[in-house]
Short mmCIF file of C-alpha atoms and ligand atoms in Angstrom, two decimals:
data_model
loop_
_atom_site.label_atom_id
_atom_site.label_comp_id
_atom_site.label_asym_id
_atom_site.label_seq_id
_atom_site.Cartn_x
_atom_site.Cartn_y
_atom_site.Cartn_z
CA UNK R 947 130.63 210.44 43.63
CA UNK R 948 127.83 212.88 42.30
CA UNK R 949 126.15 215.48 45.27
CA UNK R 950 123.23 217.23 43.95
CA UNK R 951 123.01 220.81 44.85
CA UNK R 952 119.96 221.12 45.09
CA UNK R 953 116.81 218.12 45.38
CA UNK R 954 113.55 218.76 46.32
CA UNK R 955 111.17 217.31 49.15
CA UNK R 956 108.32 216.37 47.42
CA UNK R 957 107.15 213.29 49.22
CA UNK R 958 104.35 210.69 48.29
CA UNK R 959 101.86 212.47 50.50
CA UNK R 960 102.50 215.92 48.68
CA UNK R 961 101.70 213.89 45.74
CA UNK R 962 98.30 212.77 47.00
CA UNK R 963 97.42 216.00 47.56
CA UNK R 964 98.01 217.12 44.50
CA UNK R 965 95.82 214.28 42.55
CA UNK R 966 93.21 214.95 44.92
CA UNK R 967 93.32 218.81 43.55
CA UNK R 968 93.65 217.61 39.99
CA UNK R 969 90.47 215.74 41.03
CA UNK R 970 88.31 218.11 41.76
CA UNK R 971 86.06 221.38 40.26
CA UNK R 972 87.98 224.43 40.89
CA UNK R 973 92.14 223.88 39.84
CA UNK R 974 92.48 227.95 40.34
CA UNK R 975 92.21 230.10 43.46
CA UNK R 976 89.69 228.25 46.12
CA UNK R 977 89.49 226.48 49.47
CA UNK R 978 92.68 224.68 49.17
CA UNK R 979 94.77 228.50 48.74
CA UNK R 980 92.50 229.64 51.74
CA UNK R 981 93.70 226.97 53.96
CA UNK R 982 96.92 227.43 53.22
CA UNK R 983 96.74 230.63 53.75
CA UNK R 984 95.03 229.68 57.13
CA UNK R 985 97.97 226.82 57.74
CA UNK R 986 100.61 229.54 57.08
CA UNK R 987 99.66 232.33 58.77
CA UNK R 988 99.36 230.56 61.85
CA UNK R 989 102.76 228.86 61.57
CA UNK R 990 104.77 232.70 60.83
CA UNK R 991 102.77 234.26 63.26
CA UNK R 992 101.14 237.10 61.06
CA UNK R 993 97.12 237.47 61.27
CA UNK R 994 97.00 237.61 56.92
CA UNK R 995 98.71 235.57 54.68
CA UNK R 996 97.66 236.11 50.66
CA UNK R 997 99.10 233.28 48.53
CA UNK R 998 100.31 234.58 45.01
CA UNK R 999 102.26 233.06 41.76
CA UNK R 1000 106.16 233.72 43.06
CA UNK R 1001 108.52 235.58 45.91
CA UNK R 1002 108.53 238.38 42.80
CA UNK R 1003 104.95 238.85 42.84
CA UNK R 1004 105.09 238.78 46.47
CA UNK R 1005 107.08 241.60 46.33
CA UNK R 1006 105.67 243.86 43.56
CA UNK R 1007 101.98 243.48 44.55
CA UNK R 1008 103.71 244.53 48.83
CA UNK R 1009 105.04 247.24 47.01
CA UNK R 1010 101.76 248.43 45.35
CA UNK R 1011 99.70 247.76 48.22
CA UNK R 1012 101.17 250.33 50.33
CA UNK R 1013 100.84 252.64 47.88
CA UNK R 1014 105.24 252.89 46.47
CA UNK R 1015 105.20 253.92 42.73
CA UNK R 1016 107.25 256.27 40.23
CA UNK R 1017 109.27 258.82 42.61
CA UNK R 1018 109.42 257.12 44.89
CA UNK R 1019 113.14 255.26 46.71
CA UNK R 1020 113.00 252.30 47.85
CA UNK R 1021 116.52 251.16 50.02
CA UNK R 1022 117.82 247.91 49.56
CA UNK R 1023 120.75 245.56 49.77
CA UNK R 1024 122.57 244.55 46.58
CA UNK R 1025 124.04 241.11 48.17
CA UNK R 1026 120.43 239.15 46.82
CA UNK R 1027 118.79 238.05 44.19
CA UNK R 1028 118.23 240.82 41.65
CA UNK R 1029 113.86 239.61 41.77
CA UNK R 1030 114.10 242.23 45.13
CA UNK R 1031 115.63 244.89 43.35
CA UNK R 1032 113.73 244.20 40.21
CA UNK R 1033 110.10 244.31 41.97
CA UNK R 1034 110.81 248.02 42.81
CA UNK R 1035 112.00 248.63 39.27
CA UNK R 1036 108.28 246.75 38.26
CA UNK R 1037 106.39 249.65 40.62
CA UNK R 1038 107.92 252.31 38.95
CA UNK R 1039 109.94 253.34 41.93
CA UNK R 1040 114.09 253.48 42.74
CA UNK R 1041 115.96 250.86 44.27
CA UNK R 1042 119.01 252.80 46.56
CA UNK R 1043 121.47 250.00 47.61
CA UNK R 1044 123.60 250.54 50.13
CA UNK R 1045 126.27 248.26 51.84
CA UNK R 1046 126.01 245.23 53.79
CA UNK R 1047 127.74 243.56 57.00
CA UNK R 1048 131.06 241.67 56.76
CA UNK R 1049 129.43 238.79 59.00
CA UNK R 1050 126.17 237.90 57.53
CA UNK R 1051 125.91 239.72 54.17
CA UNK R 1052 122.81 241.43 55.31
CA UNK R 1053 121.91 245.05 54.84
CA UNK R 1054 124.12 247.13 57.36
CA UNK R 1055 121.19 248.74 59.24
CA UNK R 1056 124.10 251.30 60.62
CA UNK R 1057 124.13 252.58 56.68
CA UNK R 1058 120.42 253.16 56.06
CA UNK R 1059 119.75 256.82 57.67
CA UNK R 1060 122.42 258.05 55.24
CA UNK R 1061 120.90 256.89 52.27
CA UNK R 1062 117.00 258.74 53.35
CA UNK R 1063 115.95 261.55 51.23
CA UNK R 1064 112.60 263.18 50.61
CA UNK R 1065 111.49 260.95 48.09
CA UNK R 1066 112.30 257.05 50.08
CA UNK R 1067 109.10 255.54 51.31
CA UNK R 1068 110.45 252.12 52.10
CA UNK R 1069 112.98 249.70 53.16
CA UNK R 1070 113.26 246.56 51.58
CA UNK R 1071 116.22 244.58 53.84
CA UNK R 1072 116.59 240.19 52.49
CA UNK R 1073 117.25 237.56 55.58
CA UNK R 1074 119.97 236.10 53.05
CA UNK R 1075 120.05 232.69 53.35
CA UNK R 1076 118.17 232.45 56.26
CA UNK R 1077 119.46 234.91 58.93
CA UNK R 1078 117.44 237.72 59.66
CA UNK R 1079 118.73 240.92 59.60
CA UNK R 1080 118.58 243.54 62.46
CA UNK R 1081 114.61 244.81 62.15
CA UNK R 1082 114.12 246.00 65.73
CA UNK R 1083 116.41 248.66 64.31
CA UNK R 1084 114.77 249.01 60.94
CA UNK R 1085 111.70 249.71 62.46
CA UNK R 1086 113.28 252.13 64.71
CA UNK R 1087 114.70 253.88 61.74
CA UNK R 1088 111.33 253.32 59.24
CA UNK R 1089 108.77 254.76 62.25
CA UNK R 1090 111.09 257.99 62.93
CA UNK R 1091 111.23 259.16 58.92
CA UNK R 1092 107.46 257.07 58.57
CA UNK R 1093 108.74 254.26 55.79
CA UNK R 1094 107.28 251.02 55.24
CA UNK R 1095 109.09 247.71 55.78
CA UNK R 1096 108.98 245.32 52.99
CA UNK R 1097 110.73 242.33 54.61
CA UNK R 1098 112.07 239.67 51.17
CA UNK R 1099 111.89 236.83 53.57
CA UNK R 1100 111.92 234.03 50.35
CA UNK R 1101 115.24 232.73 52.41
CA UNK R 1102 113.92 233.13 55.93
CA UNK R 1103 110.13 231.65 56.68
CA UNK R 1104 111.84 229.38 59.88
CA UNK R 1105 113.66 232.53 60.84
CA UNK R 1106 114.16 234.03 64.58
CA UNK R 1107 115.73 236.35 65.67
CA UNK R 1108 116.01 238.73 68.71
CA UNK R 1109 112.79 237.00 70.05
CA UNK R 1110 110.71 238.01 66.64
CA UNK R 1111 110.27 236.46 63.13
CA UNK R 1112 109.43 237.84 59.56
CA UNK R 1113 106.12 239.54 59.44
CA UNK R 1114 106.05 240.31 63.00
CA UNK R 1115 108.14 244.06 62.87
CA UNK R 1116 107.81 244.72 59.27
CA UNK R 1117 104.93 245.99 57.10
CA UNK R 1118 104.93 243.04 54.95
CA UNK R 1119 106.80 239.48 54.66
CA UNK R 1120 106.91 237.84 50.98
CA UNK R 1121 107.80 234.50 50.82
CA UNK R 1122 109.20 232.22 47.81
CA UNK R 1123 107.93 228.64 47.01
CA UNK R 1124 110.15 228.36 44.00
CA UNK R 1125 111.80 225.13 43.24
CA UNK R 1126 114.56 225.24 45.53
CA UNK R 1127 113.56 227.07 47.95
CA UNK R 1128 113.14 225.15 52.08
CA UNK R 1129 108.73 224.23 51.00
CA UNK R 1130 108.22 224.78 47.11
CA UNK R 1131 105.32 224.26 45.05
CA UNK R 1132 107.50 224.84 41.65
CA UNK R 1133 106.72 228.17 41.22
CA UNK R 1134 104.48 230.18 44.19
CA UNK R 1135 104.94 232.95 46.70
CA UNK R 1136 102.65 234.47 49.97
CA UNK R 1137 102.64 238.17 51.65
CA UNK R 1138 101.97 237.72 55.02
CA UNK R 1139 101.03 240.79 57.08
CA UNK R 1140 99.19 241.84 60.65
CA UNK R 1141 97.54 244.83 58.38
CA UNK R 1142 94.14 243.80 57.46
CA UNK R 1143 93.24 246.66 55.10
CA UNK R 1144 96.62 245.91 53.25
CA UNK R 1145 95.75 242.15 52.86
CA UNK R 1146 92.15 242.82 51.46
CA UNK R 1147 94.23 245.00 49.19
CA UNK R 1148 96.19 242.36 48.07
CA UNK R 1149 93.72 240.00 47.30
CA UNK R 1150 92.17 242.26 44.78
CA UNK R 1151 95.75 243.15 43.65
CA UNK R 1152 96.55 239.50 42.95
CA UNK R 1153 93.33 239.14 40.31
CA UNK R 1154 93.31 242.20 38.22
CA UNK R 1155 91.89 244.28 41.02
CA UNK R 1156 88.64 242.21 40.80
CA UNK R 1157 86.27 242.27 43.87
CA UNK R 1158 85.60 238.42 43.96
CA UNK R 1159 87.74 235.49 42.97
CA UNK R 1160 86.11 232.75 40.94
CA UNK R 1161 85.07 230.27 43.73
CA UNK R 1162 83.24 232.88 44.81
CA UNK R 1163 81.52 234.04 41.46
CA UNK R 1164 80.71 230.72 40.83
CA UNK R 1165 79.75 228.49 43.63
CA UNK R 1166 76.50 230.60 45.05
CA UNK R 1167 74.15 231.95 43.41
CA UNK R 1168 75.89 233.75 40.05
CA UNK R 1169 77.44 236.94 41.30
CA UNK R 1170 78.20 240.64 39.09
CA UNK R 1171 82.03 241.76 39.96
CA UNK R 1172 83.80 244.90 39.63
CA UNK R 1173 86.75 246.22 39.05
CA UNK R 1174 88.07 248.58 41.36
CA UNK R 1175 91.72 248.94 40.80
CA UNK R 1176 94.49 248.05 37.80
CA UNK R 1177 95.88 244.50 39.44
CA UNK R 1178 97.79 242.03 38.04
CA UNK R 1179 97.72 238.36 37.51
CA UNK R 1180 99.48 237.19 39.98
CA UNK R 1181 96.81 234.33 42.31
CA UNK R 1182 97.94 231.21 43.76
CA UNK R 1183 96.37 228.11 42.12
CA UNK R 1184 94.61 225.18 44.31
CA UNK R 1185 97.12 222.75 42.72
CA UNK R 1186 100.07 224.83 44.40
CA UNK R 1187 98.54 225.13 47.38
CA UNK R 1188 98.02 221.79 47.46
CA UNK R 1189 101.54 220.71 47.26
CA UNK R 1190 102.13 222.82 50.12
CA UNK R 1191 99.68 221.92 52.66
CA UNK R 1192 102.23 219.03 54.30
CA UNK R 1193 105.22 220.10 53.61
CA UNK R 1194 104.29 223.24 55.69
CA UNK R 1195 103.21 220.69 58.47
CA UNK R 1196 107.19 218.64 58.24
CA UNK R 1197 108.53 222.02 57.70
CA UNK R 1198 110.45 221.69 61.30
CA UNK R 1199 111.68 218.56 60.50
CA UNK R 1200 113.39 219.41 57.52
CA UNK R 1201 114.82 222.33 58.81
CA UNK R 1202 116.22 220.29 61.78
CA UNK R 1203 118.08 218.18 58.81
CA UNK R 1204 119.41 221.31 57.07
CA UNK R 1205 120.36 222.55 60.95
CA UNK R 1206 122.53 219.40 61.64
CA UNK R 1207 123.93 219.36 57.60
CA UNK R 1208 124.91 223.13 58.82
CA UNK R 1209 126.33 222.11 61.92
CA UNK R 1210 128.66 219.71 60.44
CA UNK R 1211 129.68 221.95 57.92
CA UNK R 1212 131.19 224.89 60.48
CA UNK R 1213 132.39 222.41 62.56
CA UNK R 1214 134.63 221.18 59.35
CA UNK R 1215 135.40 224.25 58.21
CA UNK R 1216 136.00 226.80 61.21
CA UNK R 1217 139.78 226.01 61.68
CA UNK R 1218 140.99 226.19 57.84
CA UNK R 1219 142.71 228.72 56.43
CA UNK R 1220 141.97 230.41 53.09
CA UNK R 1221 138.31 229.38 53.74
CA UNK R 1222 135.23 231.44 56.00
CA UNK R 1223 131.47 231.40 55.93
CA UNK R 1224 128.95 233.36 56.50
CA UNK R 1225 127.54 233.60 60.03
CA UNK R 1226 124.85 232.81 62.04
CA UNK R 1227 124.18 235.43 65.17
CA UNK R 1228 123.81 234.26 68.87
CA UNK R 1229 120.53 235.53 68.99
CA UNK R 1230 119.08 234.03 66.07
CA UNK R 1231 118.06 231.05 64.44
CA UNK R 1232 118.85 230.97 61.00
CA UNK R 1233 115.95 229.49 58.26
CA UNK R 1234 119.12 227.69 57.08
CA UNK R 1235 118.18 228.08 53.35
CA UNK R 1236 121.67 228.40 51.90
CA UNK R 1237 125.24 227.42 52.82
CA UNK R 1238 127.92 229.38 51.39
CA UNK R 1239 131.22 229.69 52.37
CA UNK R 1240 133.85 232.54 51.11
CA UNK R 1241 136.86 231.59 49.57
CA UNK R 1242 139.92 233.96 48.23
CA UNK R 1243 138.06 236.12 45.51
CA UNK R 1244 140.93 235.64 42.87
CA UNK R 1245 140.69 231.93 43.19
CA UNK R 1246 136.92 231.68 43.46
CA UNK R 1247 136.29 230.36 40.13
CA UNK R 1248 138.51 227.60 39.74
CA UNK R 1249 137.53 226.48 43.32
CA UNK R 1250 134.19 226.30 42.42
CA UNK R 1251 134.79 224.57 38.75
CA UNK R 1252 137.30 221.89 40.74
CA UNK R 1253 134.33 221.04 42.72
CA UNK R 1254 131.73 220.77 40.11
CA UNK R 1255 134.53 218.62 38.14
CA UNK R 1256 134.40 216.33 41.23
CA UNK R 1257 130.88 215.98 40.83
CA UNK R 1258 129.95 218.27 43.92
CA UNK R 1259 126.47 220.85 42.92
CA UNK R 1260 127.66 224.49 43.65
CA UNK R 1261 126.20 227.56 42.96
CA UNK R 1262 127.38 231.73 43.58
CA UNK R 1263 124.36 233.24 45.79
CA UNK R 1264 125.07 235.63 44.58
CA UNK R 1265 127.36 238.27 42.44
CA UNK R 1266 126.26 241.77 43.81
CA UNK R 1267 123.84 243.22 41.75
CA UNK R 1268 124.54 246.63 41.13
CA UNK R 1269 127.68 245.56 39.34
CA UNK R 1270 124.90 243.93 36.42
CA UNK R 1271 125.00 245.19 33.43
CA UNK R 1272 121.27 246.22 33.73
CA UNK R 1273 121.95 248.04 36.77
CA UNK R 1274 125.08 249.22 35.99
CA UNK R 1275 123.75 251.27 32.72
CA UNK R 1276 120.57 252.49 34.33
CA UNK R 1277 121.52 253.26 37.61
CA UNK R 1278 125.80 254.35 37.39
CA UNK R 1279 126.61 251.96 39.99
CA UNK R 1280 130.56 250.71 39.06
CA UNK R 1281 132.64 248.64 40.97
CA UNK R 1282 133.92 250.40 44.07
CA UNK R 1283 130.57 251.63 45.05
CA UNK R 1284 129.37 249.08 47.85
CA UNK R 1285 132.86 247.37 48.51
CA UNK R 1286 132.01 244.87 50.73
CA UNK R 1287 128.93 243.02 49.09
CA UNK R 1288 131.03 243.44 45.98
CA UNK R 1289 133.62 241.43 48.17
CA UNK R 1290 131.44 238.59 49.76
CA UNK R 1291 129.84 238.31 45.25
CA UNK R 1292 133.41 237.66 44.50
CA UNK R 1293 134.20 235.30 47.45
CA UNK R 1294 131.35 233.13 47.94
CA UNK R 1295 130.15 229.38 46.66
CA UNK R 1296 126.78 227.51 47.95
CA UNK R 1297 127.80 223.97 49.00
CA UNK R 1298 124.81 221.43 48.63
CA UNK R 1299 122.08 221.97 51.53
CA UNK R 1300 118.73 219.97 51.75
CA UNK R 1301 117.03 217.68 54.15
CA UNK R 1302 117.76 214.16 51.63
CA UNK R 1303 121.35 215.12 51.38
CA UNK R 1304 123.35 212.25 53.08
CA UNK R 1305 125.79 212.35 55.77
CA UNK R 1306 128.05 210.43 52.99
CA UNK R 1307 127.61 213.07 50.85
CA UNK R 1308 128.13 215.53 53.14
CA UNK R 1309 131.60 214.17 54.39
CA UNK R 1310 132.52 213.62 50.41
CA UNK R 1311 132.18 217.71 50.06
CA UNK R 1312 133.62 218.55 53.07
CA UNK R 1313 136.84 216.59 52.14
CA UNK R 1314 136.85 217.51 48.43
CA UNK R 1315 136.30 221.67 49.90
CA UNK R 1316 139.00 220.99 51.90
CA UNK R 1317 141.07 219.58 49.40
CA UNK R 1318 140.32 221.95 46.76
CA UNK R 1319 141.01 225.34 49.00
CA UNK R 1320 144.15 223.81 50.23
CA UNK R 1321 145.50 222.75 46.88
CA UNK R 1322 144.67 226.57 45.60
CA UNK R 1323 146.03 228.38 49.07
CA UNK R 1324 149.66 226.98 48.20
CA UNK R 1325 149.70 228.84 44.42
C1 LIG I 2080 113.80 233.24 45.25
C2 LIG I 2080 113.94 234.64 45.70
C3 LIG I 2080 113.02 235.64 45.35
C4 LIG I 2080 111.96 235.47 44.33
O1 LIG I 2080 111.18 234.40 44.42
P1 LIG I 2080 110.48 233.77 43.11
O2 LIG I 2080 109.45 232.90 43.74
O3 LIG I 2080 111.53 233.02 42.37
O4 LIG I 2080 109.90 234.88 42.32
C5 LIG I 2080 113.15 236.88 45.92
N1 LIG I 2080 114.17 237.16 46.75
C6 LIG I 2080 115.10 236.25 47.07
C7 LIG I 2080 116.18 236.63 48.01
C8 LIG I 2080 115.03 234.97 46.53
O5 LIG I 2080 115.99 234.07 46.82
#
């Protein structure tokens, strides 16, 4: 048997939408973007939602818009993808790491005072794999020494938690619509924000810092622009947008699949030995992005090539970063200096998670898991 790890959820009426984008006048930023802009805002929560090229961009242009460049610290967890870390590195500032929680792999929020000096201006905490981390306390923390809140919510646009969701306590949310991610459009990404000065910002920011997009230079009357500020290229096409628009609308619906695949998964797994995953909190519901569970660090690897020789999709989300070689040589961090992300990057594997995953398929990894971690536990 062959599991996928990963397939996406493009249906027939994604498709449609797409032709019918491909079909018409304007293929770059325009009326399709704004909707979805409209269509997502409205289902996080948040009044602004400005639709850009990827999660990265996302992240850079949240980063510029409230004004973080060079000198400036920027605290972070190293248990994620290295695009968070990385979009600080792009506006000049300094990603600080510091630890995570045993439990959920998410920044420990009890860790973050410690690492504020004169120079940090934000905090940029991940909702890995879909739980949210702690932000009523964040923003307890950020308002007393007056940092922003970047929230990297790529994993988490479903997420609850404590009665709030991404966007609602931070500064900023920036989504992902890469190809695997729970809606994708390929490539894409969104900031979503309740600060309306920050999200005109943004919009400029996205298109070199121009002061009108191209539907609007070119559908009235032929209108001068200006540039006001260095921006990037970073704007969300129509044809993204596009593919979107209805998987936003089922978005629910294949959560509730992922929910049920997740379900099935601790329910298999909570009794054996030699084999954990991470956790969901009582008071949350979890975007359910990733499953990973967290296997014996030494035996890791040939776990995870046993399953992939049984045909199962697996992936490591992720090795912590500060132990890259990048980060390592630029930064000092060695092994030793954030133990337990460094011990969850050497534990963990990503089982297959996504709403067309069968239940057959799901029982085949299960077993083969099973069979795999017990084989190992008796060396
Ligand atoms: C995917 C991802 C990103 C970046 O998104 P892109 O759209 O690929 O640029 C950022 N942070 C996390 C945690 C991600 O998983």
């Amino acid at each position: 048997m062959k599991v996928e790890f990963y397939k996406h959820n493009i249906s027939q009426a994604d498709i449609a939408n797409a032709v019918a984008a491909l079909n018409s006048v304007i293929l770059t930023t325009g009326e399709t973007v704004a909707e979805f802009e409209r269509k997502f805002s409205q289902y996080v929560g948040c009044k602004h939602t400005v639709g850009v090229t990827s999660g990265t961009a996302a992240l850079h242009l949240s980063l510029l818009a409230y004004g973080i460049g060079p000198g400036d610290e920027v605290i972070t967890t190293p248990m994620t993808f290295i695009a968070t870390a990385n979009s600080i590195i792009y506006a000049g500032a300094t990603p600080v790491f510091i630890d995570v929680e045993p439990d959920t792999a998410n920044i420990n929020v009890d860790l973050i005072e410690s690492a504020i000096t004169s120079r940090t201006k934000a905090i940029l905490p991940v909702h890995l794999h879909g739980q949210m981390c702690d932000v009523k306390t964040i923003r307890e923390i950020a308002d007393k020494y007056h940092l922003v809140i970047i929230e990297d919510a790529a994993h988490a646009i479903e997420a609850r938690r404590d009665g709030t969701r991404p966007g609602e306590l931070g500064d900023a949310a920036c989504f992902s619509f890469y190809a695997t991610k729970n809606i994708t459009s390929g490539e894409g990404g969104a900031v979503s924000t309740n600060n309306e000065e920050i999200a005109e910002k943004l919009k400029k920011l996205r298109l070199h810092g121009m002061s009108k997009g191209a539907a609007e230079r070119y559908s009235r009357r032929y209108e001068h622009w200006d540039m006001e500020m260095l921006g990037w290229k970073y704007n969300m096409s129509n044809i993204q947008a596009s593919l979107l628009l209805n998987q936003l609308e089922n978005i629910e619906i294949y959560w509730q699949r992922r929910e049920e695949i997740c379900h099935t998964y601790e329910e298999a797994f909570k009794d054996c030995q030699n084999l954990n995953y991470l956790k969901v909190l009582p008071n949350s519901k979890s975007a359910r992005h990733m499953f990973t569970i967290l296997v014996p660090p030494e035996k890791r690897d040939s776990i995870l090539w046993q399953l992939q020789a049984k045909g199962i999709g697996v992936a490591v989300n992720y090795r912590a970063i500060h132990l890259l070689t990048y980060y390592r040589q630029t930064y000092g961090y060695e092994r030793g200096s954030f133990p337990i992300a460094e011990k969850i990057g050497d534990s963990t594997i990503t089982l297959p998670l996504y709403p067309k995953l069968t239940d057959e398929e799901v029982r085949y990894v299960i077993q083969t898991v099973k069979e795999v971690s017990a084989e190992y536990a008796q060396d």
